[in-house]
């Protein structure tokens, strides 16, 4: 029987219809995920004063830091890196997003910033460890994913490329999180300066073999418009952005931007900065960022941790075996020493008996001589 079968509402078989119904499965998955909601964790990394908080507020149209206090210059001298996680629930057209922003105040602010990225590495590893424990536990129904899916690394625009601290930090983080380099406060640079700085940063990343997040290639069946958009996003890396929460009226329309004596820099204008491209990249490839985190970075951590557990268990088994062997060797040594002592005692007893026999023989000889005389 080669014909396709379908059941109509009145129970009759209609072989001329070819629709079975499993094409509706994606809709079921869609409804399930929409009902459950989505989770995403974004880390912002960079020196103070680069506009990290402003950019995040501009991206998600919210105020994550309403009561933040800026540290003074004297407080920054010996300031250490802190980890601050802020979570906000965002809902748009019925889709819920649980967004967690992990800020790193104090990064690069101290005079001695040597290995100031260690607390950041520890935080990322702690989230991996927490997810691994939840995944290995008995209750796996409601596992909260707090792993860092993306890291915005802010680069100062007034330098001539990447600082040594930026290079060392990216080297330490490249195998743990998806790094997206961002040129902060791009409105302080001309168009030519932005292009030269982007070229310089890409060259330095290549020279130091630093892996950043690579936007995936389009499938062959994608439309040309999406392919063109994806190519523009790839060419825009590192993104040169401007953030602002102020609304300015320009030519009868209200826009978010920054007002200067010479004009207005619009945040959502692709000719002024890459803000829209950055937001498009984050929204369009949010699922891919989560998949790379789970399938690459988390799996590396998981295999390394399980490997270390196996090695420690193997070392413990070897140590127990060595202790058992040493106990056997000690027992054998005791038996050997005991046998040697017994042999020595036997020889001494034989020598004593021989000497007693010789003394008795000598006494008898003397007695015989005395009788003869």
Coordinates of N, CA, C and O in Angstrom, one line a residue, residues 186-344:
X186 N 31.9 55.5 20.3 CA 32.4 55.7 18.9 C 32.2 57.1 18.4 O 32.7 57.5 17.4
X187 N 31.4 57.9 19.1 CA 31.1 59.3 18.7 C 32.3 60.2 18.9 O 32.3 61.3 18.5
X188 N 33.4 59.6 19.6 CA 34.6 60.4 19.8 C 35.6 60.2 18.7 O 36.7 60.8 18.7
X189 N 35.2 59.4 17.7 CA 36.1 59.1 16.5 C 35.4 59.5 15.2 O 34.2 59.5 15.1
X190 N 36.2 59.8 14.3 CA 35.7 60.1 12.9 C 35.5 58.7 12.2 O 35.9 57.7 12.7
X191 N 34.8 58.8 11.1 CA 34.6 57.6 10.3 C 35.9 56.9 9.9 O 36.0 55.6 10.0
X192 N 36.8 57.6 9.5 CA 38.1 57.0 9.1 C 38.8 56.4 10.3 O 39.5 55.4 10.2
X193 N 38.8 57.1 11.4 CA 39.4 56.6 12.6 C 38.8 55.3 13.1 O 39.5 54.4 13.6
X194 N 37.5 55.2 13.0 CA 36.8 53.9 13.3 C 37.2 52.8 12.5 O 37.5 51.7 12.9
X195 N 37.3 53.0 11.1 CA 37.8 52.0 10.2 C 39.2 51.5 10.5 O 39.5 50.3 10.6
X196 N 40.1 52.5 10.8 CA 41.5 52.1 11.1 C 41.6 51.3 12.4 O 42.3 50.4 12.5
X197 N 40.8 51.8 13.4 CA 40.8 51.1 14.7 C 40.2 49.7 14.6 O 40.8 48.7 15.2
X198 N 39.2 49.5 13.8 CA 38.6 48.1 13.6 C 39.7 47.2 12.9 O 39.9 46.1 13.4
X199 N 40.3 47.7 11.9 CA 41.3 46.9 11.2 C 42.5 46.6 12.2 O 43.0 45.4 12.1
X200 N 42.9 47.5 13.0 CA 44.0 47.3 13.9 C 43.6 46.2 15.0 O 44.4 45.3 15.3
X201 N 42.4 46.3 15.5 CA 41.9 45.3 16.5 C 41.8 43.9 15.9 O 42.3 42.9 16.5
X202 N 41.3 43.8 14.7 CA 41.2 42.5 14.0 C 42.6 41.9 13.8 O 42.8 40.7 14.0
X203 N 43.5 42.7 13.4 CA 44.9 42.3 13.2 C 45.5 41.8 14.4 O 46.2 40.7 14.5
X204 N 45.3 42.5 15.5 CA 45.9 42.1 16.8 C 45.3 40.8 17.3 O 46.0 40.0 17.9
X205 N 44.0 40.7 17.2 CA 43.4 39.4 17.6 C 43.9 38.2 16.8 O 44.1 37.2 17.4
X206 N 44.1 38.4 15.5 CA 44.7 37.4 14.7 C 46.1 37.1 15.1 O 46.5 35.9 15.1
X207 N 46.9 38.1 15.3 CA 48.3 37.9 15.7 C 48.5 37.1 17.0 O 49.4 36.3 17.2
X208 N 47.6 37.3 18.0 CA 47.6 36.7 19.3 C 46.7 35.4 19.3 O 46.6 34.9 20.4
X209 N 46.2 35.0 18.2 CA 45.4 33.8 18.1 C 44.2 33.8 19.1 O 44.0 32.8 19.9
X210 N 43.6 34.9 19.2 CA 42.4 35.0 20.1 C 41.1 34.8 19.4 O 40.9 35.4 18.3
X211 N 40.3 33.8 19.9 CA 39.1 33.4 19.2 C 37.9 34.2 19.8 O 37.7 34.2 21.0
X212 N 37.2 35.0 19.0 CA 36.0 35.7 19.4 C 34.8 35.0 18.8 O 35.0 34.0 18.1
X213 N 33.6 35.4 19.2 CA 32.4 34.8 18.6 C 32.3 35.0 17.1 O 32.4 36.2 16.7
X214 N 32.1 34.0 16.4 CA 32.0 34.0 15.0 C 30.5 33.9 14.6 O 29.9 32.8 14.9
X215 N 30.0 34.8 13.9 CA 28.6 34.7 13.4 C 28.5 33.6 12.5 O 29.3 33.5 11.5
X216 N 27.6 32.6 12.7 CA 27.5 31.5 11.8 C 27.1 31.9 10.4 O 26.4 32.9 10.1
X217 N 27.5 31.1 9.4 CA 27.2 31.3 8.0 C 25.7 30.9 7.8 O 25.1 30.1 8.5
X218 N 25.2 31.5 6.7 CA 23.8 31.3 6.4 C 23.6 30.0 5.6 O 24.5 29.5 5.0
X219 N 22.5 29.4 5.8 CA 22.2 28.2 5.0 C 21.9 28.6 3.5 O 21.6 29.7 3.2
X220 N 22.0 27.6 2.7 CA 21.9 27.8 1.3 C 20.4 28.2 0.9 O 20.2 28.9 -0.1
X221 N 19.5 27.8 1.7 CA 18.1 28.0 1.4 C 17.6 29.4 1.9 O 16.4 29.7 1.8
X222 N 18.4 30.1 2.6 CA 18.0 31.4 3.1 C 17.9 32.4 2.0 O 18.5 32.3 0.9
X223 N 17.0 33.4 2.2 CA 16.8 34.4 1.2 C 18.0 35.4 1.1 O 18.8 35.5 2.0
X224 N 18.1 36.1 0.0 CA 19.3 37.0 -0.2 C 19.3 38.1 0.8 O 20.4 38.6 1.1
X225 N 18.2 38.6 1.2 CA 18.2 39.7 2.1 C 18.8 39.3 3.5 O 19.6 40.1 4.0
X226 N 18.5 38.1 4.0 CA 19.1 37.7 5.2 C 20.6 37.4 5.0 O 21.3 37.7 6.0
X227 N 21.0 36.9 3.9 CA 22.4 36.7 3.7 C 23.1 38.0 3.6 O 24.2 38.1 4.2
X228 N 22.5 39.0 3.0 CA 23.2 40.3 3.0 C 23.3 40.9 4.4 O 24.3 41.5 4.7
X229 N 22.2 40.8 5.2 CA 22.2 41.3 6.5 C 23.3 40.6 7.4 O 24.0 41.2 8.1
X230 N 23.4 39.3 7.2 CA 24.4 38.5 7.9 C 25.8 38.9 7.6 O 26.7 39.0 8.5
X231 N 26.0 39.2 6.3 CA 27.4 39.7 5.9 C 27.7 41.0 6.5 O 28.9 41.3 6.9
X232 N 26.7 41.9 6.5 CA 27.0 43.2 7.1 C 27.3 43.1 8.6 O 28.2 43.8 9.1
X233 N 26.7 42.2 9.3 CA 27.0 42.0 10.7 C 28.4 41.5 10.9 O 29.1 41.9 11.8
X234 N 28.8 40.5 10.0 CA 30.2 40.0 10.1 C 31.2 41.1 9.8 O 32.2 41.2 10.5
X235 N 30.9 41.9 8.9 CA 31.9 43.0 8.5 C 31.9 44.1 9.6 O 32.9 44.8 9.6
X236 N 30.9 44.2 10.4 CA 30.9 45.3 11.4 C 31.7 44.9 12.7 O 31.9 45.8 13.5
X237 N 32.1 43.7 12.8 CA 32.9 43.3 14.0 C 34.3 43.9 13.9 O 35.0 43.8 12.9
X238 N 34.8 44.5 15.0 CA 34.2 44.8 16.3 C 33.2 46.0 16.1 O 33.4 47.0 15.4
X239 N 32.1 45.9 16.8 CA 31.0 46.9 16.7 C 31.4 48.2 17.4 O 31.9 48.2 18.5
X240 N 31.3 49.3 16.6 CA 31.6 50.7 17.2 C 30.2 51.3 17.5 O 29.4 51.6 16.6
X241 N 29.9 51.5 18.8 CA 28.6 51.8 19.2 C 28.6 53.1 20.0 O 29.6 53.6 20.6
X242 N 27.4 53.7 20.1 CA 27.1 54.8 20.9 C 25.8 54.5 21.7 O 24.8 54.0 21.1
X243 N 25.8 54.8 23.0 CA 24.6 54.5 23.8 C 24.1 55.8 24.4 O 24.8 56.8 24.7
X244 N 22.7 55.9 24.5 CA 22.1 57.1 25.1 C 20.7 56.7 25.5 O 20.0 56.0 24.8
X245 N 20.2 57.2 26.6 CA 18.9 57.1 27.0 C 18.0 58.3 26.9 O 16.9 58.4 27.3
X246 N 18.7 59.4 26.3 CA 18.0 60.7 26.2 C 17.2 60.7 24.8 O 17.7 60.2 23.8
X247 N 16.1 61.3 24.9 CA 15.3 61.5 23.6 C 15.4 63.0 23.2 O 15.2 63.9 23.9
X248 N 15.8 63.1 21.9 CA 16.0 64.4 21.3 C 15.1 64.6 20.1 O 15.0 63.6 19.3
X249 N 14.6 65.8 19.9 CA 13.8 66.1 18.8 C 14.6 66.6 17.6 O 15.3 67.6 17.8
X250 N 14.6 65.9 16.5 CA 15.4 66.3 15.3 C 14.5 66.3 14.1 O 13.9 65.3 13.7
X251 N 14.4 67.5 13.6 CA 13.6 67.7 12.3 C 12.2 67.2 12.5 O 11.6 66.5 11.6
X252 N 11.6 67.5 13.6 CA 10.2 67.1 13.9 C 10.0 65.7 14.3 O 8.8 65.2 14.5
X253 N 11.0 64.9 14.5 CA 10.9 63.5 15.0 C 11.8 63.3 16.2 O 12.9 63.9 16.3
X254 N 11.3 62.5 17.1 CA 12.0 62.2 18.4 C 12.9 61.0 18.2 O 12.5 59.9 17.8
X255 N 14.2 61.1 18.5 CA 15.2 60.1 18.4 C 16.0 60.0 19.7 O 16.1 61.0 20.4
X256 N 16.5 58.8 19.9 CA 17.5 58.7 21.0 C 18.9 59.0 20.5 O 19.3 58.4 19.5
X257 N 19.6 59.9 21.2 CA 20.9 60.2 20.7 C 21.6 61.2 21.7 O 21.2 61.4 22.8
X258 N 22.7 61.7 21.2 CA 23.5 62.7 22.0 C 23.6 64.0 21.2 O 23.9 64.0 20.0
X259 N 23.3 65.1 21.9 CA 23.3 66.4 21.3 C 24.7 67.1 21.5 O 25.2 67.2 22.7
X260 N 25.3 67.5 20.4 CA 26.6 68.2 20.5 C 26.4 69.6 19.8 O 25.5 69.8 19.0
X261 N 27.3 70.5 20.1 CA 27.3 71.8 19.4 C 27.3 71.7 17.9 O 26.7 72.6 17.2
X262 N 27.9 70.7 17.4 CA 28.1 70.5 15.9 C 27.0 69.7 15.3 O 26.9 69.5 14.1
X263 N 26.1 69.0 16.1 CA 25.0 68.2 15.6 C 24.6 67.2 16.6 O 24.8 67.3 17.8
X264 N 23.8 66.2 16.0 CA 23.2 65.2 16.9 C 23.7 63.8 16.4 O 23.8 63.5 15.2
X265 N 24.2 63.0 17.3 CA 24.5 61.6 17.0 C 23.4 60.7 17.4 O 23.0 60.6 18.6
X266 N 22.7 60.1 16.4 CA 21.6 59.2 16.6 C 22.0 57.8 17.0 O 22.9 57.2 16.3
X267 N 21.5 57.3 18.0 CA 21.9 55.9 18.5 C 21.4 54.9 17.4 O 22.2 54.0 17.1
X268 N 20.2 55.0 16.9 CA 19.6 54.0 16.0 C 19.7 54.5 14.6 O 18.8 54.3 13.8
X269 N 20.9 54.9 14.2 CA 21.2 55.3 12.8 C 22.5 54.6 12.4 O 23.6 54.8 13.0
X270 N 22.3 53.7 11.4 CA 23.5 52.9 11.0 C 24.6 53.7 10.4 O 25.7 53.2 10.3
X271 N 24.3 54.9 9.9 CA 25.3 55.8 9.4 C 26.2 56.4 10.5 O 27.3 56.9 10.2
X272 N 25.7 56.4 11.7 CA 26.4 57.1 12.8 C 27.1 56.1 13.7 O 28.2 56.4 14.2
X273 N 26.6 54.9 13.8 CA 27.3 53.9 14.7 C 26.7 52.5 14.4 O 25.8 52.4 13.6
X274 N 27.2 51.5 15.1 CA 26.8 50.1 14.8 C 25.8 49.6 15.9 O 25.7 48.4 16.1
X275 N 25.1 50.5 16.5 CA 24.2 50.1 17.6 C 23.1 49.1 17.1 O 22.9 48.0 17.7
X276 N 22.5 49.4 16.0 CA 21.4 48.6 15.4 C 22.0 47.2 15.0 O 21.3 46.2 15.1
X277 N 23.2 47.2 14.4 CA 23.8 46.0 14.0 C 24.1 45.1 15.2 O 24.0 43.9 15.2
X278 N 24.6 45.7 16.3 CA 24.9 45.0 17.5 C 23.6 44.4 18.1 O 23.6 43.2 18.5
X279 N 22.5 45.1 18.1 CA 21.3 44.6 18.7 C 20.7 43.5 17.8 O 20.2 42.5 18.2
X280 N 20.9 43.7 16.4 CA 20.4 42.7 15.5 C 21.2 41.4 15.7 O 20.6 40.3 15.6
X281 N 22.5 41.5 15.8 CA 23.3 40.3 16.1 C 22.9 39.6 17.3 O 22.7 38.4 17.3
X282 N 22.7 40.4 18.4 CA 22.3 39.7 19.7 C 21.0 39.1 19.6 O 20.8 37.9 20.1
X283 N 20.0 39.7 19.0 CA 18.6 39.1 18.9 C 18.6 38.0 17.9 O 18.0 36.9 18.2
X284 N 19.2 38.2 16.8 CA 19.1 37.2 15.7 C 19.9 35.9 16.1 O 19.4 34.8 15.8
X285 N 21.0 36.0 16.7 CA 21.8 34.9 17.0 C 21.9 34.5 18.5 O 22.8 33.9 19.0
X286 N 20.8 34.9 19.2 CA 20.8 34.6 20.7 C 20.7 33.1 20.9 O 21.4 32.6 21.8
X287 N 20.0 32.4 20.1 CA 19.9 31.0 20.2 C 21.2 30.3 19.9 O 21.6 29.3 20.6
X288 N 21.9 30.8 18.9 CA 23.2 30.3 18.6 C 24.2 30.5 19.7 O 25.1 29.7 20.0
X289 N 24.2 31.7 20.3 CA 25.1 32.0 21.5 C 24.8 31.0 22.6 O 25.8 30.5 23.2
X290 N 23.6 30.6 22.8 CA 23.3 29.6 23.9 C 23.8 28.3 23.5 O 24.3 27.5 24.3
X291 N 23.6 27.9 22.2 CA 24.0 26.6 21.8 C 25.5 26.4 21.8 O 26.1 25.4 22.2
X292 N 26.3 27.5 21.4 CA 27.7 27.4 21.5 C 28.2 27.3 22.9 O 29.1 26.6 23.2
X293 N 27.5 28.1 23.8 CA 27.9 28.0 25.2 C 27.7 26.6 25.7 O 28.5 26.0 26.5
X294 N 26.5 25.9 25.4 CA 26.2 24.6 25.9 C 27.1 23.5 25.2 O 27.6 22.6 25.9
X295 N 27.2 23.6 23.9 CA 27.9 22.5 23.2 C 29.4 22.6 23.1 O 30.1 21.6 22.9
X296 N 29.9 23.8 23.3 CA 31.4 24.0 23.2 C 32.0 24.3 24.6 O 32.7 23.5 25.1
X297 N 31.7 25.5 25.1 CA 32.3 25.9 26.3 C 31.9 25.0 27.5 O 32.8 24.6 28.3
X298 N 30.6 24.7 27.7 CA 30.2 23.9 28.8 C 30.7 22.5 28.7 O 31.1 21.9 29.7
X299 N 30.7 22.0 27.5 CA 31.2 20.6 27.3 C 32.7 20.5 27.6 O 33.2 19.5 28.1
X300 N 33.4 21.5 27.2 CA 34.9 21.5 27.5 C 35.1 21.5 29.0 O 35.9 20.8 29.6
X301 N 34.3 22.4 29.7 CA 34.4 22.4 31.2 C 34.0 21.0 31.8 O 34.6 20.5 32.7
X302 N 32.9 20.5 31.3 CA 32.4 19.2 31.8 C 33.3 18.1 31.6 O 33.6 17.3 32.5
X303 N 33.9 18.0 30.4 CA 34.9 16.9 30.1 C 36.1 17.1 31.0 O 36.7 16.1 31.5
X304 N 36.6 18.3 31.1 CA 37.7 18.6 32.0 C 37.4 18.2 33.4 O 38.3 17.6 34.1
X305 N 36.3 18.6 33.9 CA 35.9 18.3 35.3 C 35.8 16.8 35.5 O 36.3 16.2 36.5
X306 N 35.1 16.1 34.6 CA 34.9 14.7 34.7 C 36.2 13.9 34.6 O 36.5 12.9 35.3
X307 N 37.1 14.5 33.7 CA 38.4 13.9 33.6 C 39.3 14.0 34.8 O 40.0 13.1 35.2
X308 N 39.2 15.2 35.5 CA 39.9 15.4 36.7 C 39.4 14.5 37.8 O 40.1 13.9 38.6
X309 N 38.0 14.3 37.8 CA 37.4 13.3 38.8 C 37.9 11.9 38.6 O 38.3 11.2 39.5
X310 N 38.0 11.5 37.3 CA 38.5 10.2 37.0 C 39.9 10.0 37.4 O 40.4 9.0 37.9
X311 N 40.7 11.1 37.1 CA 42.1 11.0 37.4 C 42.3 10.9 39.0 O 43.2 10.1 39.4
X312 N 41.5 11.7 39.7 CA 41.7 11.7 41.2 C 41.2 10.3 41.7 O 41.8 9.8 42.6
X313 N 40.2 9.7 41.1 CA 39.7 8.4 41.5 C 40.8 7.4 41.2 O 41.1 6.5 42.0
X314 N 41.4 7.5 40.0 CA 42.5 6.6 39.6 C 43.7 6.7 40.5 O 44.3 5.7 40.9
X315 N 44.0 7.9 40.9 CA 45.1 8.1 41.8 C 44.8 7.5 43.2 O 45.7 6.9 43.8
X316 N 43.5 7.7 43.6 CA 43.2 7.1 44.9 C 43.3 5.6 44.8 O 43.7 4.9 45.8
X317 N 42.8 5.0 43.7 CA 42.9 3.5 43.6 C 44.4 3.1 43.6 O 44.7 2.1 44.2
X318 N 45.2 3.8 42.8 CA 46.6 3.5 42.8 C 47.3 3.6 44.2 O 48.1 2.8 44.6
X319 N 46.8 4.7 44.9 CA 47.4 4.9 46.3 C 46.9 3.7 47.2 O 47.7 3.2 48.0
X320 N 45.6 3.3 47.1 CA 45.2 2.2 47.9 C 45.9 0.9 47.5 O 46.2 0.1 48.4
X321 N 46.1 0.7 46.2 CA 46.8 -0.5 45.8 C 48.3 -0.5 46.3 O 48.8 -1.5 46.8
X322 N 48.9 0.7 46.3 CA 50.3 0.8 46.8 C 50.3 0.5 48.3 O 51.2 -0.1 48.8
X323 N 49.3 1.1 49.0 CA 49.3 0.8 50.4 C 49.1 -0.6 50.7 O 49.7 -1.2 51.6
X324 N 48.2 -1.3 49.9 CA 47.9 -2.7 50.1 C 49.2 -3.5 49.8 O 49.6 -4.5 50.5
X325 N 49.9 -3.1 48.7 CA 51.1 -3.8 48.4 C 52.2 -3.6 49.4 O 52.9 -4.5 49.8
X326 N 52.2 -2.4 49.9 CA 53.2 -2.1 51.0 C 52.9 -2.9 52.2 O 53.8 -3.4 52.9
X327 N 51.6 -3.1 52.5 CA 51.2 -3.9 53.7 C 51.6 -5.4 53.5 O 52.2 -6.0 54.4
X328 N 51.4 -5.9 52.2 CA 51.9 -7.2 51.9 C 53.4 -7.4 52.0 O 53.9 -8.4 52.6
X329 N 54.1 -6.4 51.5 CA 55.6 -6.4 51.6 C 56.0 -6.4 53.0 O 56.9 -7.2 53.4
X330 N 55.4 -5.5 53.8 CA 55.8 -5.5 55.3 C 55.5 -6.8 56.0 O 56.2 -7.3 56.8
X331 N 54.3 -7.4 55.6 CA 54.0 -8.7 56.2 C 55.0 -9.8 55.8 O 55.4 -10.6 56.6
X332 N 55.4 -9.8 54.5 CA 56.4 -10.7 54.0 C 57.7 -10.5 54.7 O 58.5 -11.4 55.1
X333 N 58.1 -9.2 54.9 CA 59.3 -8.9 55.6 C 59.3 -9.4 57.1 O 60.3 -9.9 57.6
X334 N 58.2 -9.2 57.7 CA 58.1 -9.7 59.1 C 58.2 -11.2 59.1 O 58.9 -11.7 60.0
X335 N 57.6 -11.9 58.2 CA 57.8 -13.4 58.2 C 59.2 -13.8 58.0 O 59.7 -14.7 58.6
X336 N 59.9 -13.1 57.0 CA 61.3 -13.4 56.7 C 62.2 -13.2 57.9 O 63.0 -14.0 58.3
X337 N 61.9 -12.0 58.6 CA 62.8 -11.7 59.8 C 62.5 -12.7 60.9 O 63.5 -13.1 61.6
X338 N 61.2 -13.1 61.1 CA 60.9 -14.1 62.1 C 61.6 -15.4 61.8 O 62.2 -16.0 62.8
X339 N 61.6 -15.8 60.6 CA 62.3 -17.1 60.2 C 63.8 -17.0 60.5 O 64.4 -17.9 61.0
X340 N 64.4 -15.8 60.1 CA 65.8 -15.6 60.4 C 66.1 -15.7 61.8 O 67.1 -16.3 62.3
X341 N 65.3 -15.1 62.7 CA 65.5 -15.1 64.1 C 65.4 -16.5 64.6 O 66.2 -16.9 65.5
X342 N 64.4 -17.3 64.2 CA 64.3 -18.6 64.6 C 65.5 -19.5 64.2 O 65.9 -20.3 65.0
X343 N 66.0 -19.3 63.0 CA 67.2 -20.0 62.5 C 68.4 -19.7 63.4 O 69.2 -20.6 63.8
X344 N 68.6 -18.4 63.7 CA 69.7 -18.0 64.6 C 69.6 -18.6 66.0 O 70.6 -19.0 66.6

